[in-house]
Amino acid sequence: MLLAGNASFPRARVTTALIDLARDLEAALDGSLDLVTTSALLDLVSDSWLERLAFDIAARGLPFYAALSYDGRVTFEPFDPLDAAIIAAVHNHQRRDKGFGPALGPDAAKRTIAMFEAVGYLVINAAADWVLKSHDQDMLAALFDGWASAAREVGQQSPPEIATWFTHRRDALSQEKSSIRLGHVDVFAAPIGRR
Ligand SMILES: C[S@@+](CC[C@H](N)C(=O)[O-])C[C@H]1O[C@@H](n2cnc3c(N)ncnc32)[C@H](O)[C@@H]1O
């Protein structure tokens, strides 16, 4: 697909290609590029894949912008004593292989920063947290549901403990008292002195 002459970005030209990035990363980086960018991807990849990405981008002297990498911070309102244990289980679930090798999950943001600094890039980053409040009921419900399932699969807590946590979370949600902040980071990395 080619999109040209877009009203908001009159000089932008976008082409799309279907590529398995775990297998054919270089195919995505070939050609005439101005910027490599990802969004909500790097939590899924492995440390070795991220290293490959950083080396391949640095070899081409390209800037890199990664939006929305999870950084492991989660704060709940209201507090529940089981939150920390459930999130620890969710993090272990996130670290499972998503096709790229063992996934970075909550380490994605800090490893991205470290990896691009290691290839000599100037790296800047800023928090891009998700903040979900009671008016985001559906999304919060889906998140709690997904986390309870992940915790069950990981098996670090007993099913009754997970059910108790889930019930507390759903109760707070139905009383419109629930909110959550999920730490995400945006990272921009540029080759020093090249651009
Ligand atoms: C969390 S979603 C983010 C989607 C979108 N970039 C965004 O920010 O809303 C992760 C994306 O990674 C893609 N993905 C996962 N494994 C992939 C692979 N091996 N090759 C290419 N894309 C992959 C999925 O198809 C999905 O679109």
Short mmCIF file of N, CA, C and O in Angstrom, two decimals, residues 20-153:
data_model
loop_
_atom_site.label_atom_id
_atom_site.label_comp_id
_atom_site.label_asym_id
_atom_site.label_seq_id
_atom_site.Cartn_x
_atom_site.Cartn_y
_atom_site.Cartn_z
N ASP A 20 7.73 -10.81 9.14
CA ASP A 20 7.93 -11.39 10.47
C ASP A 20 9.23 -10.81 11.02
O ASP A 20 10.32 -11.18 10.59
N LEU A 21 9.09 -9.87 11.96
CA LEU A 21 10.27 -9.14 12.44
C LEU A 21 11.22 -10.03 13.23
O LEU A 21 12.41 -9.74 13.32
N ALA A 22 10.69 -11.11 13.80
CA ALA A 22 11.57 -12.02 14.54
C ALA A 22 12.55 -12.69 13.57
O ALA A 22 13.70 -12.93 13.90
N ARG A 23 12.08 -12.95 12.37
CA ARG A 23 12.88 -13.70 11.40
C ARG A 23 13.59 -12.77 10.42
O ARG A 23 14.76 -12.95 10.13
N ASP A 24 12.87 -11.77 9.92
CA ASP A 24 13.37 -10.98 8.79
C ASP A 24 13.51 -9.50 9.13
O ASP A 24 13.08 -8.64 8.36
N LEU A 25 14.08 -9.22 10.27
CA LEU A 25 14.23 -7.82 10.69
C LEU A 25 14.91 -6.98 9.60
O LEU A 25 14.48 -5.87 9.30
N GLU A 26 15.98 -7.53 9.02
CA GLU A 26 16.75 -6.74 8.05
C GLU A 26 15.89 -6.33 6.85
O GLU A 26 16.10 -5.26 6.28
N ALA A 27 14.91 -7.17 6.50
CA ALA A 27 14.03 -6.82 5.37
C ALA A 27 13.25 -5.54 5.67
O ALA A 27 12.93 -4.76 4.77
N ALA A 28 12.94 -5.32 6.95
CA ALA A 28 12.20 -4.11 7.32
C ALA A 28 13.10 -2.88 7.30
O ALA A 28 12.62 -1.75 7.22
N LEU A 29 14.41 -3.10 7.41
CA LEU A 29 15.33 -1.96 7.51
C LEU A 29 16.00 -1.63 6.18
O LEU A 29 16.71 -0.63 6.08
N ASP A 30 15.78 -2.48 5.18
CA ASP A 30 16.41 -2.22 3.88
C ASP A 30 15.66 -1.11 3.14
O ASP A 30 14.48 -0.87 3.40
N GLY A 31 16.35 -0.45 2.25
CA GLY A 31 15.70 0.60 1.46
C GLY A 31 16.05 1.96 2.01
O GLY A 31 16.88 2.11 2.92
N SER A 32 15.38 2.97 1.48
CA SER A 32 15.68 4.34 1.84
C SER A 32 14.79 4.76 3.02
O SER A 32 13.61 5.02 2.84
N LEU A 33 15.36 4.82 4.21
CA LEU A 33 14.58 5.14 5.40
C LEU A 33 15.09 6.43 6.04
O LEU A 33 16.27 6.74 5.96
N ASP A 34 14.17 7.15 6.69
CA ASP A 34 14.56 8.34 7.43
C ASP A 34 14.54 8.08 8.93
O ASP A 34 15.20 8.77 9.70
N LEU A 35 13.73 7.13 9.35
CA LEU A 35 13.51 6.90 10.78
C LEU A 35 13.02 5.47 10.96
O LEU A 35 12.23 4.97 10.15
N VAL A 36 13.48 4.83 12.02
CA VAL A 36 12.91 3.53 12.40
C VAL A 36 12.06 3.77 13.64
O VAL A 36 12.51 4.40 14.60
N THR A 37 10.83 3.30 13.61
CA THR A 37 9.95 3.53 14.75
C THR A 37 9.14 2.29 15.09
O THR A 37 8.83 1.48 14.21
N THR A 38 8.87 2.13 16.38
CA THR A 38 8.03 1.02 16.84
C THR A 38 7.03 1.60 17.85
O THR A 38 7.27 2.66 18.42
N SER A 39 5.95 0.90 18.04
CA SER A 39 4.98 1.30 19.07
C SER A 39 4.49 0.05 19.79
O SER A 39 4.00 -0.89 19.14
N ALA A 40 4.64 0.05 21.10
CA ALA A 40 4.15 -1.07 21.93
C ALA A 40 4.64 -2.42 21.42
O ALA A 40 3.89 -3.38 21.40
N LEU A 41 5.87 -2.46 20.98
CA LEU A 41 6.45 -3.71 20.46
C LEU A 41 7.55 -4.26 21.37
O LEU A 41 7.67 -5.48 21.53
N LEU A 42 8.34 -3.38 21.97
CA LEU A 42 9.61 -3.84 22.54
C LEU A 42 9.45 -4.68 23.80
O LEU A 42 10.37 -5.41 24.18
N ASP A 43 8.29 -4.62 24.46
CA ASP A 43 8.05 -5.52 25.61
C ASP A 43 7.98 -6.98 25.14
O ASP A 43 8.17 -7.90 25.92
N LEU A 44 7.67 -7.18 23.85
CA LEU A 44 7.49 -8.54 23.33
C LEU A 44 8.80 -9.19 22.88
O LEU A 44 8.86 -10.40 22.69
N VAL A 45 9.82 -8.36 22.66
CA VAL A 45 11.04 -8.89 22.04
C VAL A 45 12.05 -9.32 23.09
O VAL A 45 11.94 -8.97 24.27
N SER A 46 13.05 -10.06 22.66
CA SER A 46 14.09 -10.54 23.59
C SER A 46 15.24 -9.55 23.63
O SER A 46 15.39 -8.68 22.75
N ASP A 47 16.08 -9.72 24.63
CA ASP A 47 17.26 -8.87 24.74
C ASP A 47 18.15 -9.03 23.50
O ASP A 47 18.65 -8.04 22.97
N SER A 48 18.30 -10.26 23.02
CA SER A 48 19.20 -10.46 21.88
C SER A 48 18.60 -9.86 20.60
O SER A 48 19.31 -9.30 19.77
N TRP A 49 17.27 -9.90 20.47
CA TRP A 49 16.64 -9.29 19.28
C TRP A 49 16.79 -7.76 19.35
O TRP A 49 17.07 -7.12 18.34
N LEU A 50 16.63 -7.21 20.55
CA LEU A 50 16.77 -5.75 20.70
C LEU A 50 18.21 -5.32 20.37
O LEU A 50 18.43 -4.28 19.74
N GLU A 51 19.17 -6.15 20.78
CA GLU A 51 20.57 -5.85 20.49
C GLU A 51 20.80 -5.85 18.97
O GLU A 51 21.46 -4.97 18.42
N ARG A 52 20.19 -6.84 18.32
CA ARG A 52 20.29 -6.93 16.85
C ARG A 52 19.68 -5.68 16.21
O ARG A 52 20.26 -5.08 15.29
N LEU A 53 18.53 -5.27 16.73
CA LEU A 53 17.86 -4.05 16.21
C LEU A 53 18.77 -2.83 16.37
O LEU A 53 18.96 -2.06 15.43
N ALA A 54 19.34 -2.68 17.57
CA ALA A 54 20.18 -1.51 17.83
C ALA A 54 21.41 -1.52 16.91
O ALA A 54 21.76 -0.48 16.33
N PHE A 55 22.04 -2.68 16.75
CA PHE A 55 23.22 -2.77 15.87
C PHE A 55 22.85 -2.47 14.42
O PHE A 55 23.55 -1.75 13.71
N ASP A 56 21.74 -3.05 13.97
CA ASP A 56 21.33 -2.87 12.57
C ASP A 56 20.97 -1.41 12.28
O ASP A 56 21.25 -0.88 11.20
N ILE A 57 20.30 -0.76 13.25
CA ILE A 57 19.94 0.65 13.07
C ILE A 57 21.20 1.51 13.09
O ILE A 57 21.38 2.41 12.25
N ALA A 58 22.09 1.21 14.04
CA ALA A 58 23.33 2.00 14.15
C ALA A 58 24.18 1.83 12.89
O ALA A 58 24.80 2.78 12.42
N ALA A 59 24.20 0.61 12.33
CA ALA A 59 25.00 0.36 11.12
C ALA A 59 24.49 1.22 9.96
O ALA A 59 25.25 1.57 9.06
N ARG A 60 23.20 1.54 9.99
CA ARG A 60 22.62 2.37 8.92
C ARG A 60 22.61 3.85 9.30
O ARG A 60 22.16 4.69 8.51
N GLY A 61 23.04 4.19 10.52
CA GLY A 61 23.09 5.59 10.96
C GLY A 61 21.73 6.25 11.06
O GLY A 61 21.60 7.46 10.89
N LEU A 62 20.70 5.46 11.37
CA LEU A 62 19.33 6.00 11.40
C LEU A 62 18.90 6.39 12.81
O LEU A 62 19.34 5.77 13.79
N PRO A 63 18.02 7.38 12.94
CA PRO A 63 17.42 7.65 14.25
C PRO A 63 16.33 6.63 14.56
O PRO A 63 15.78 6.00 13.63
N PHE A 64 16.02 6.52 15.83
CA PHE A 64 15.06 5.50 16.28
C PHE A 64 14.11 6.12 17.29
O PHE A 64 14.55 6.82 18.21
N TYR A 65 12.82 5.86 17.08
CA TYR A 65 11.81 6.34 18.04
C TYR A 65 10.93 5.17 18.44
O TYR A 65 10.28 4.54 17.59
N ALA A 66 10.94 4.85 19.73
CA ALA A 66 10.11 3.74 20.24
C ALA A 66 9.07 4.31 21.18
O ALA A 66 9.40 4.82 22.26
N ALA A 67 7.82 4.25 20.77
CA ALA A 67 6.73 4.71 21.63
C ALA A 67 6.24 3.56 22.50
O ALA A 67 6.28 2.39 22.08
N LEU A 68 5.81 3.90 23.70
CA LEU A 68 5.05 2.99 24.55
C LEU A 68 5.73 1.66 24.88
O LEU A 68 5.22 0.60 24.56
N SER A 69 6.88 1.75 25.54
CA SER A 69 7.49 0.53 26.08
C SER A 69 7.15 0.46 27.57
O SER A 69 7.39 1.42 28.32
N TYR A 70 6.63 -0.65 28.00
CA TYR A 70 6.26 -0.85 29.41
C TYR A 70 7.52 -0.84 30.26
O TYR A 70 8.55 -1.37 29.86
N ASP A 71 7.43 -0.24 31.46
CA ASP A 71 8.62 -0.20 32.32
C ASP A 71 8.41 -0.83 33.69
O ASP A 71 9.22 -0.63 34.59
N GLY A 72 7.32 -1.59 33.84
CA GLY A 72 7.14 -2.36 35.07
C GLY A 72 6.44 -1.63 36.20
O GLY A 72 6.12 -2.22 37.23
N ARG A 73 6.20 -0.31 36.06
CA ARG A 73 5.52 0.42 37.14
C ARG A 73 4.01 0.27 37.01
O ARG A 73 3.46 0.54 35.94
N VAL A 74 3.39 -0.15 38.11
CA VAL A 74 1.92 -0.20 38.13
C VAL A 74 1.46 0.34 39.48
O VAL A 74 1.94 -0.11 40.52
N THR A 75 0.58 1.32 39.46
CA THR A 75 -0.02 1.77 40.73
C THR A 75 -1.54 1.68 40.61
O THR A 75 -2.12 2.10 39.60
N PHE A 76 -2.12 1.08 41.64
CA PHE A 76 -3.56 0.86 41.68
C PHE A 76 -4.21 1.79 42.69
O PHE A 76 -3.64 2.07 43.74
N GLU A 77 -5.39 2.21 42.39
CA GLU A 77 -6.29 2.83 43.37
C GLU A 77 -7.59 2.06 43.30
O GLU A 77 -8.10 1.88 42.19
N PRO A 78 -8.14 1.55 44.39
CA PRO A 78 -7.54 1.53 45.73
C PRO A 78 -6.48 0.44 45.83
O PRO A 78 -6.46 -0.47 45.00
N PHE A 79 -5.65 0.54 46.84
CA PHE A 79 -4.60 -0.46 47.08
C PHE A 79 -5.24 -1.80 47.48
O PHE A 79 -6.26 -1.84 48.15
N ASP A 80 -4.62 -2.88 47.06
CA ASP A 80 -5.04 -4.21 47.52
C ASP A 80 -3.77 -4.96 47.90
O ASP A 80 -2.78 -4.92 47.16
N PRO A 81 -3.76 -5.66 49.05
CA PRO A 81 -2.53 -6.33 49.48
C PRO A 81 -2.02 -7.38 48.50
O PRO A 81 -0.84 -7.73 48.53
N LEU A 82 -2.88 -7.87 47.61
CA LEU A 82 -2.44 -8.90 46.66
C LEU A 82 -1.90 -8.31 45.34
O LEU A 82 -1.42 -9.05 44.48
N ASP A 83 -1.98 -6.98 45.21
CA ASP A 83 -1.56 -6.36 43.93
C ASP A 83 -0.13 -6.76 43.55
O ASP A 83 0.12 -7.15 42.40
N ALA A 84 0.79 -6.63 44.50
CA ALA A 84 2.21 -6.85 44.16
C ALA A 84 2.44 -8.28 43.67
O ALA A 84 3.17 -8.50 42.70
N ALA A 85 1.81 -9.25 44.34
CA ALA A 85 2.00 -10.65 43.94
C ALA A 85 1.39 -10.92 42.57
O ALA A 85 1.97 -11.63 41.73
N ILE A 86 0.24 -10.32 42.30
CA ILE A 86 -0.39 -10.52 40.99
C ILE A 86 0.48 -9.90 39.90
O ILE A 86 0.73 -10.52 38.85
N ILE A 87 0.99 -8.70 40.15
CA ILE A 87 1.82 -8.05 39.13
C ILE A 87 3.13 -8.82 38.92
O ILE A 87 3.62 -8.95 37.79
N ALA A 88 3.68 -9.39 39.99
CA ALA A 88 4.90 -10.21 39.83
C ALA A 88 4.60 -11.40 38.91
O ALA A 88 5.41 -11.75 38.03
N ALA A 89 3.44 -12.00 39.08
CA ALA A 89 3.07 -13.13 38.21
C ALA A 89 2.85 -12.65 36.78
O ALA A 89 3.27 -13.31 35.81
N VAL A 90 2.20 -11.49 36.63
CA VAL A 90 1.96 -10.95 35.28
C VAL A 90 3.30 -10.68 34.59
O VAL A 90 3.47 -10.98 33.40
N HIS A 91 4.26 -10.15 35.33
CA HIS A 91 5.59 -9.90 34.74
C HIS A 91 6.23 -11.20 34.29
O HIS A 91 6.86 -11.25 33.22
N ASN A 92 6.09 -12.25 35.08
CA ASN A 92 6.66 -13.54 34.66
C ASN A 92 5.97 -14.06 33.41
O ASN A 92 6.60 -14.64 32.53
N HIS A 93 4.67 -13.80 33.33
CA HIS A 93 3.93 -14.21 32.12
C HIS A 93 4.43 -13.39 30.92
O HIS A 93 4.64 -13.93 29.83
N GLN A 94 4.63 -12.10 31.13
CA GLN A 94 5.11 -11.24 30.03
C GLN A 94 6.47 -11.68 29.51
O GLN A 94 6.79 -11.48 28.35
N ARG A 95 7.28 -12.26 30.40
CA ARG A 95 8.64 -12.65 30.00
C ARG A 95 8.66 -13.92 29.15
O ARG A 95 9.71 -14.31 28.64
N ARG A 96 7.53 -14.55 28.97
CA ARG A 96 7.49 -15.75 28.13
C ARG A 96 7.77 -15.39 26.67
O ARG A 96 7.52 -14.26 26.24
N ASP A 97 8.23 -16.36 25.93
CA ASP A 97 8.61 -16.16 24.52
C ASP A 97 7.39 -15.75 23.69
O ASP A 97 6.38 -16.45 23.66
N LYS A 98 7.49 -14.60 23.03
CA LYS A 98 6.40 -14.13 22.15
C LYS A 98 6.80 -14.26 20.68
O LYS A 98 6.27 -13.56 19.82
N GLY A 99 7.80 -15.12 20.45
CA GLY A 99 8.25 -15.34 19.07
C GLY A 99 9.64 -14.78 18.79
O GLY A 99 10.21 -14.99 17.73
N PHE A 100 10.17 -14.02 19.78
CA PHE A 100 11.49 -13.39 19.60
C PHE A 100 12.52 -13.96 20.57
O PHE A 100 13.60 -13.42 20.71
N GLY A 101 12.15 -15.00 21.33
CA GLY A 101 12.98 -15.45 22.46
C GLY A 101 12.38 -14.89 23.74
O GLY A 101 11.37 -14.18 23.70
N PRO A 102 13.00 -15.19 24.91
CA PRO A 102 12.43 -14.71 26.18
C PRO A 102 12.17 -13.21 26.14
O PRO A 102 13.08 -12.43 25.85
N ALA A 103 10.93 -12.81 26.43
CA ALA A 103 10.53 -11.41 26.21
C ALA A 103 11.03 -10.49 27.32
O ALA A 103 11.12 -10.88 28.49
N LEU A 104 11.31 -9.24 26.96
CA LEU A 104 11.80 -8.25 27.92
C LEU A 104 10.72 -7.82 28.91
O LEU A 104 11.03 -7.47 30.05
N GLY A 105 9.47 -7.81 28.49
CA GLY A 105 8.38 -7.42 29.39
C GLY A 105 8.71 -6.12 30.13
O GLY A 105 8.99 -5.10 29.49
N PRO A 106 8.72 -6.16 31.48
CA PRO A 106 8.92 -4.92 32.24
C PRO A 106 10.31 -4.31 32.12
O PRO A 106 10.53 -3.19 32.59
N ASP A 107 11.24 -5.03 31.48
CA ASP A 107 12.61 -4.48 31.32
C ASP A 107 12.78 -3.76 29.98
O ASP A 107 13.87 -3.27 29.67
N ALA A 108 11.71 -3.73 29.19
CA ALA A 108 11.83 -3.23 27.81
C ALA A 108 12.38 -1.79 27.75
O ALA A 108 13.31 -1.52 26.98
N ALA A 109 11.83 -0.90 28.55
CA ALA A 109 12.23 0.51 28.44
C ALA A 109 13.69 0.69 28.84
O ALA A 109 14.47 1.31 28.10
N LYS A 110 14.07 0.13 29.98
CA LYS A 110 15.45 0.38 30.42
C LYS A 110 16.47 -0.32 29.52
O LYS A 110 17.55 0.20 29.27
N ARG A 111 16.13 -1.48 28.97
CA ARG A 111 17.07 -2.16 28.07
C ARG A 111 17.19 -1.41 26.74
O ARG A 111 18.25 -1.37 26.14
N THR A 112 16.10 -0.79 26.29
CA THR A 112 16.16 -0.02 25.04
C THR A 112 17.11 1.17 25.21
O THR A 112 17.97 1.43 24.35
N ILE A 113 16.95 1.87 26.33
CA ILE A 113 17.82 3.02 26.59
C ILE A 113 19.28 2.55 26.66
O ILE A 113 20.16 3.11 26.00
N ALA A 114 19.53 1.48 27.42
CA ALA A 114 20.90 0.99 27.59
C ALA A 114 21.50 0.52 26.26
O ALA A 114 22.67 0.79 25.95
N MET A 115 20.69 -0.15 25.46
CA MET A 115 21.18 -0.74 24.22
C MET A 115 21.59 0.36 23.23
O MET A 115 22.61 0.25 22.55
N PHE A 116 20.77 1.41 23.13
CA PHE A 116 21.10 2.47 22.17
C PHE A 116 22.24 3.36 22.70
O PHE A 116 23.05 3.85 21.90
N GLU A 117 22.36 3.48 24.01
CA GLU A 117 23.54 4.18 24.55
C GLU A 117 24.79 3.36 24.24
O GLU A 117 25.84 3.91 23.89
N ALA A 118 24.66 2.04 24.31
CA ALA A 118 25.82 1.16 24.07
C ALA A 118 26.32 1.25 22.62
O ALA A 118 27.50 1.01 22.37
N VAL A 119 25.43 1.56 21.68
CA VAL A 119 25.90 1.72 20.29
C VAL A 119 26.29 3.17 19.99
O VAL A 119 26.46 3.55 18.84
N GLY A 120 26.39 3.97 21.05
CA GLY A 120 26.92 5.33 20.89
C GLY A 120 25.88 6.37 20.53
O GLY A 120 26.24 7.46 20.08
N TYR A 121 24.60 6.06 20.70
CA TYR A 121 23.55 7.02 20.35
C TYR A 121 23.28 7.98 21.51
O TYR A 121 23.49 7.65 22.69
N LEU A 122 22.78 9.16 21.14
CA LEU A 122 22.24 10.08 22.14
C LEU A 122 20.80 9.65 22.39
O LEU A 122 20.01 9.56 21.44
N VAL A 123 20.46 9.37 23.64
CA VAL A 123 19.15 8.80 23.95
C VAL A 123 18.40 9.73 24.89
O VAL A 123 18.93 10.12 25.93
N ILE A 124 17.18 10.09 24.49
CA ILE A 124 16.33 10.82 25.42
C ILE A 124 15.05 10.02 25.64
O ILE A 124 14.63 9.25 24.76
N ASN A 125 14.48 10.15 26.83
CA ASN A 125 13.26 9.39 27.09
C ASN A 125 12.35 10.19 28.00
O ASN A 125 12.80 11.09 28.72
N ALA A 126 11.07 9.84 27.96
CA ALA A 126 10.09 10.51 28.82
C ALA A 126 8.96 9.55 29.12
O ALA A 126 8.66 8.65 28.32
N ALA A 127 8.37 9.74 30.29
CA ALA A 127 7.25 8.88 30.69
C ALA A 127 6.07 9.10 29.75
O ALA A 127 5.79 10.23 29.33
N ALA A 128 5.41 8.01 29.39
CA ALA A 128 4.21 8.07 28.55
C ALA A 128 3.18 7.12 29.17
O ALA A 128 2.67 6.21 28.51
N ASP A 129 2.94 7.33 30.46
CA ASP A 129 2.13 6.37 31.23
C ASP A 129 0.70 6.30 30.72
O ASP A 129 0.13 7.30 30.26
N TRP A 130 0.12 5.12 30.82
CA TRP A 130 -1.32 4.96 30.63
C TRP A 130 -1.97 5.30 31.97
O TRP A 130 -1.57 4.73 32.99
N VAL A 131 -2.96 6.16 31.95
CA VAL A 131 -3.73 6.44 33.16
C VAL A 131 -5.18 6.09 32.86
O VAL A 131 -5.81 6.71 32.00
N LEU A 132 -5.69 5.06 33.53
CA LEU A 132 -7.06 4.60 33.30
C LEU A 132 -7.88 4.89 34.53
O LEU A 132 -7.48 4.54 35.65
N LYS A 133 -9.03 5.54 34.33
CA LYS A 133 -9.87 5.92 35.47
C LYS A 133 -11.22 5.24 35.34
O LYS A 133 -11.44 4.45 34.43
N SER A 134 -12.12 5.61 36.25
CA SER A 134 -13.40 4.87 36.29
C SER A 134 -14.17 4.98 34.97
O SER A 134 -14.93 4.08 34.62
N HIS A 135 -13.94 6.07 34.19
CA HIS A 135 -14.66 6.15 32.91
C HIS A 135 -14.06 5.21 31.86
O HIS A 135 -14.60 5.10 30.76
N ASP A 136 -12.92 4.56 32.20
CA ASP A 136 -12.34 3.56 31.29
C ASP A 136 -12.71 2.15 31.75
O ASP A 136 -11.89 1.23 31.71
N GLN A 137 -13.95 2.02 32.22
CA GLN A 137 -14.42 0.77 32.84
C GLN A 137 -14.11 -0.46 32.00
O GLN A 137 -13.61 -1.46 32.52
N ASP A 138 -14.43 -0.40 30.72
CA ASP A 138 -14.29 -1.60 29.89
C ASP A 138 -12.84 -2.04 29.78
O ASP A 138 -12.52 -3.22 29.85
N MET A 139 -11.99 -1.03 29.63
CA MET A 139 -10.57 -1.36 29.48
C MET A 139 -10.00 -1.89 30.79
O MET A 139 -9.22 -2.85 30.81
N LEU A 140 -10.39 -1.27 31.90
CA LEU A 140 -9.93 -1.76 33.21
C LEU A 140 -10.43 -3.19 33.44
O LEU A 140 -9.67 -4.05 33.90
N ALA A 141 -11.68 -3.43 33.10
CA ALA A 141 -12.24 -4.78 33.29
C ALA A 141 -11.46 -5.80 32.47
O ALA A 141 -11.11 -6.88 32.96
N ALA A 142 -11.13 -5.44 31.23
CA ALA A 142 -10.38 -6.36 30.36
C ALA A 142 -8.97 -6.59 30.91
O ALA A 142 -8.46 -7.72 30.88
N LEU A 143 -8.38 -5.51 31.43
CA LEU A 143 -7.03 -5.62 31.99
C LEU A 143 -7.02 -6.55 33.21
O LEU A 143 -6.20 -7.47 33.31
N PHE A 144 -7.96 -6.34 34.14
CA PHE A 144 -8.00 -7.17 35.35
C PHE A 144 -8.28 -8.63 34.99
O PHE A 144 -7.69 -9.56 35.56
N ASP A 145 -9.17 -8.82 34.04
CA ASP A 145 -9.51 -10.16 33.58
C ASP A 145 -8.25 -10.84 33.01
O ASP A 145 -7.92 -11.99 33.34
N GLY A 146 -7.54 -10.11 32.15
CA GLY A 146 -6.33 -10.65 31.52
C GLY A 146 -5.25 -10.95 32.56
O GLY A 146 -4.56 -11.97 32.47
N TRP A 147 -5.11 -10.08 33.53
CA TRP A 147 -4.08 -10.29 34.55
C TRP A 147 -4.43 -11.49 35.44
O TRP A 147 -3.53 -12.25 35.82
N ALA A 148 -5.71 -11.65 35.77
CA ALA A 148 -6.11 -12.82 36.58
C ALA A 148 -5.81 -14.11 35.79
O ALA A 148 -5.29 -15.08 36.34
N SER A 149 -6.12 -14.11 34.49
CA SER A 149 -5.83 -15.30 33.67
C SER A 149 -4.33 -15.57 33.62
O SER A 149 -3.90 -16.72 33.73
N ALA A 150 -3.55 -14.49 33.43
CA ALA A 150 -2.08 -14.66 33.37
C ALA A 150 -1.57 -15.24 34.69
O ALA A 150 -0.74 -16.15 34.70
N ALA A 151 -2.07 -14.70 35.81
CA ALA A 151 -1.62 -15.18 37.13
C ALA A 151 -2.00 -16.66 37.32
O ALA A 151 -1.21 -17.44 37.85
N ARG A 152 -3.18 -17.02 36.83
CA ARG A 152 -3.58 -18.45 36.93
C ARG A 152 -2.63 -19.33 36.13
O ARG A 152 -2.21 -20.38 36.57
N GLU A 153 -2.29 -18.86 34.93
CA GLU A 153 -1.39 -19.65 34.07
C GLU A 153 0.00 -19.79 34.70
O GLU A 153 0.61 -20.85 34.63
#
